[in-house]
XYZ file of N, CA and C in Angstrom:
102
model
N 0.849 -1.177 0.000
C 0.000 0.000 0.000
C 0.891 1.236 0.000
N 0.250 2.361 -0.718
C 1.459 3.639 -0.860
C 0.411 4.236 0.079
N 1.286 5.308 0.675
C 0.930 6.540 1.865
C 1.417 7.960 1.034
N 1.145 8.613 1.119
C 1.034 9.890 0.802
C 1.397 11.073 1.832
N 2.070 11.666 1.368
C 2.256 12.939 2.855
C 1.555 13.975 2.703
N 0.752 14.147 3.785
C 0.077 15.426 3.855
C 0.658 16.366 4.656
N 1.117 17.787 4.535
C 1.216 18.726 5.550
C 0.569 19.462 5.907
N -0.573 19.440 6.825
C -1.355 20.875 7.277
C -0.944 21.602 8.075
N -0.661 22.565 7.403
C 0.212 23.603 7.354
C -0.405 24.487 8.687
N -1.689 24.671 8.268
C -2.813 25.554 8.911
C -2.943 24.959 10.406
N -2.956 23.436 10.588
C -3.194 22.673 12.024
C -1.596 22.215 12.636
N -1.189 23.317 13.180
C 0.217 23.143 13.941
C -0.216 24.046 15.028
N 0.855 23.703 15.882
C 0.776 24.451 16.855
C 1.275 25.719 16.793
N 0.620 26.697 17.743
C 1.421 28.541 17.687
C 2.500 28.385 17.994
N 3.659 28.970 17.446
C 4.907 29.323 18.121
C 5.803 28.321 17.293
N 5.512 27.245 16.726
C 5.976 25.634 16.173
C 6.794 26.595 14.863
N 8.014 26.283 15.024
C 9.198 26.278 14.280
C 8.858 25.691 12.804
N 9.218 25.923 11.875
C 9.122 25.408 10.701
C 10.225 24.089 10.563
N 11.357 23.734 11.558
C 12.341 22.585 12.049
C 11.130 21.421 12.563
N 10.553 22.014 13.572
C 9.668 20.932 14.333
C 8.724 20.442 13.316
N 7.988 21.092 12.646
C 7.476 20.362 11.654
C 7.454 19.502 10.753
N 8.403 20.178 10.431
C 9.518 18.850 9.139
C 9.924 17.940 9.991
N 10.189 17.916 10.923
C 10.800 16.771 11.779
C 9.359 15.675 12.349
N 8.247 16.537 13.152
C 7.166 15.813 12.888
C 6.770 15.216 11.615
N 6.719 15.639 10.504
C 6.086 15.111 9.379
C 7.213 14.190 9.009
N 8.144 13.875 9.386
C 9.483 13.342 8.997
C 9.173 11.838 10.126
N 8.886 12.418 10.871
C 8.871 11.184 11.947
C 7.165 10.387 11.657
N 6.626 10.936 11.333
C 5.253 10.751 11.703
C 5.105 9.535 9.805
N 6.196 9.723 8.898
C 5.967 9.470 7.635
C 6.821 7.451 7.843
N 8.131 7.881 9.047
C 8.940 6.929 9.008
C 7.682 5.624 10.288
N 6.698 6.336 10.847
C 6.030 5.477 11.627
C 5.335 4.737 10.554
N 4.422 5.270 9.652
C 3.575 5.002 8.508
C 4.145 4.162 7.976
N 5.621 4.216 7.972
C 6.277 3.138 6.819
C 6.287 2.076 7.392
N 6.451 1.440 8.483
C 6.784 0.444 9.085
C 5.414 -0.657 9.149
């Protein structure tokens, strides 16, 4: 099965670094894979 990355951009938290994100969506893509 393929997964797809979504980023909502709009549903992050205030103050959230544009690092933390990529790193969430980074981590959150390597859980999906497994």
């Amino acid at each position: 099965m393929e997964f797809g990355v979504f980023s909502l951009m709009g549903y992050r938290e205030r103050g959230a670094s544009t690092k933390q994100i990529l790193e969430e969506a980074a981590e959150q893509t390597r859980i999906a894979d497994q």
